[in-house]
Amino acid sequence: MVGGPYYPVRLGRKDSLVSDSSRVGASLPTPAMTMDQIIDKFTSKSFTIREMVALTGAHTIGFTHCKEFSNRIFNFSKTSEVDPTLHPKLVAGLRKVCQNYTTDPSMAAFNDVRSPGNLTMLISKMCLKGWGY
């Protein structure tokens, strides 16, 4: 569908007999976590770092709600309006897309702005140049 590998996956939960949204927060990494914290989160669930990279890489397809990264493009710090690690053109685009995110919580931006509908290695190269958030 998006150019990546295909393998069959059986449907259904394998980690629990119930689906409870209140348990999600404790199980998933957040944008505010350090890489060490993210690695700890995955290894505590018996994932290897290689598996963690594959799983998180698959999430470059899709979008992220503006509220999840707004702190990096609006009022970042006392000395900088935006996160200086982000490419200025990316910031300009994200600020335009997310300008009304506080009144419309459904506002979102594509994770991979160059090839949003395809599984590519481009996202990793883009992140190294400040094009990831």
Coordinates of C-alpha atoms in Angstrom, one line a residue:
M1 CA 0.0 0.0 0.0
V2 CA 2.8 2.5 0.8
G3 CA 5.8 0.7 -0.7
G4 CA 7.1 -1.1 2.3
P5 CA 7.4 -4.8 3.1
Y6 CA 4.3 -6.9 3.7
Y7 CA 3.8 -9.6 6.2
P8 CA 0.5 -11.1 7.6
V9 CA -0.5 -10.0 11.1
R10 CA -3.1 -11.8 13.1
L11 CA -5.8 -9.5 14.5
G12 CA -6.5 -9.1 18.2
R13 CA -4.7 -8.1 21.3
K14 CA -1.8 -10.2 22.5
D15 CA -0.9 -8.2 25.6
S16 CA -4.2 -8.2 27.5
L17 CA -7.7 -9.6 27.6
V18 CA -9.1 -6.1 27.9
S19 CA -8.7 -2.8 26.1
D20 CA -8.6 0.1 28.6
S21 CA -7.6 3.6 27.3
S22 CA -6.4 4.6 30.8
R23 CA -3.5 2.1 30.5
V24 CA -2.2 3.6 27.3
G25 CA -0.3 6.5 28.7
A26 CA 2.0 4.4 30.9
S27 CA 2.8 2.0 28.0
L28 CA 3.8 4.4 25.2
P29 CA 6.7 6.8 24.8
T30 CA 5.9 10.5 24.8
P31 CA 7.5 13.3 22.7
A32 CA 9.0 14.8 25.9
M33 CA 11.0 11.6 26.7
T34 CA 14.8 11.4 26.2
M35 CA 16.2 8.6 24.0
D36 CA 17.3 6.7 27.1
Q37 CA 13.8 6.8 28.5
I38 CA 12.3 5.7 25.2
I39 CA 14.8 2.8 25.0
D40 CA 13.9 1.8 28.6
K41 CA 10.2 1.9 27.8
F42 CA 10.7 -0.5 24.8
T43 CA 13.2 -2.8 26.5
S44 CA 10.9 -3.2 29.5
K45 CA 8.4 -4.7 27.1
S46 CA 11.1 -7.1 25.8
F47 CA 11.7 -5.2 22.5
T48 CA 15.3 -5.0 21.2
I49 CA 16.6 -1.6 20.1
R50 CA 16.4 -2.9 16.5
E51 CA 12.7 -3.7 16.9
M52 CA 12.1 -0.4 18.5
V53 CA 13.7 1.4 15.6
A54 CA 11.5 -0.6 13.1
L55 CA 8.4 0.1 15.1
T56 CA 9.0 3.8 15.5
G57 CA 10.1 4.1 11.9
A58 CA 6.8 2.7 10.8
H59 CA 5.1 5.6 12.5
T60 CA 6.6 8.1 10.0
I61 CA 3.6 7.3 7.9
G62 CA 0.7 9.4 9.0
F63 CA 0.3 12.6 11.0
T64 CA 0.8 14.1 14.5
H65 CA -1.6 16.4 16.2
C66 CA -0.2 19.9 16.5
K67 CA -0.7 19.9 20.3
E68 CA 2.0 17.2 20.6
F69 CA 4.8 19.4 19.2
S70 CA 3.5 22.9 19.5
N71 CA 6.0 23.7 22.3
R72 CA 8.7 23.3 19.7
I73 CA 7.3 25.8 17.2
F74 CA 5.5 28.3 19.5
N75 CA 7.2 29.9 22.6
F76 CA 10.0 27.3 22.8
S77 CA 12.1 29.1 25.4
K78 CA 12.9 32.5 27.0
T79 CA 15.6 32.9 24.4
S80 CA 14.0 31.4 21.3
E81 CA 10.5 31.4 19.9
V82 CA 11.2 28.0 18.1
D83 CA 13.4 25.0 18.7
P84 CA 16.7 25.9 17.0
T85 CA 17.2 22.2 16.0
L86 CA 14.3 22.5 13.5
H87 CA 14.8 23.7 9.9
P88 CA 13.4 27.2 9.5
K89 CA 11.3 26.2 6.5
L90 CA 9.8 23.3 8.4
V91 CA 8.9 25.6 11.3
A92 CA 7.2 28.1 8.9
G93 CA 5.1 25.3 7.4
L94 CA 4.2 23.8 10.7
R95 CA 3.3 27.2 12.2
K96 CA 1.0 27.8 9.2
V97 CA -0.7 24.4 9.5
C98 CA -1.0 24.6 13.3
Q99 CA -1.9 28.3 13.7
N100 CA -5.3 27.5 15.2
Y101 CA -4.5 24.3 17.0
T102 CA -5.7 25.6 20.4
T103 CA -9.2 26.1 19.0
D104 CA -9.2 23.0 16.8
P105 CA -7.5 20.1 18.6
S106 CA -7.9 17.9 15.5
M107 CA -5.3 19.9 13.6
A108 CA -2.4 17.8 12.5
A109 CA 0.7 17.8 10.3
F110 CA 2.1 14.9 8.2
N111 CA 5.1 13.3 9.9
D112 CA 7.0 13.0 6.6
V113 CA 6.4 16.3 4.8
R114 CA 8.3 15.2 1.7
S115 CA 6.7 11.8 1.1
P116 CA 3.7 11.5 3.4
G117 CA 2.0 8.5 1.7
N118 CA 5.1 6.4 1.2
L119 CA 7.4 4.3 3.4
T120 CA 10.9 5.6 2.5
M121 CA 14.3 6.1 4.1
L122 CA 14.0 9.8 3.3
I123 CA 12.6 10.6 6.8
S124 CA 15.7 9.5 8.6
K125 CA 17.9 11.8 6.3
M126 CA 15.4 14.6 6.8
C127 CA 15.5 14.4 10.6
L128 CA 19.3 14.7 10.6
K129 CA 18.9 18.0 8.7
G130 CA 16.3 19.4 11.1
W131 CA 13.2 18.4 9.1
G132 CA 11.7 16.1 11.7
Y133 CA 9.7 17.1 14.8

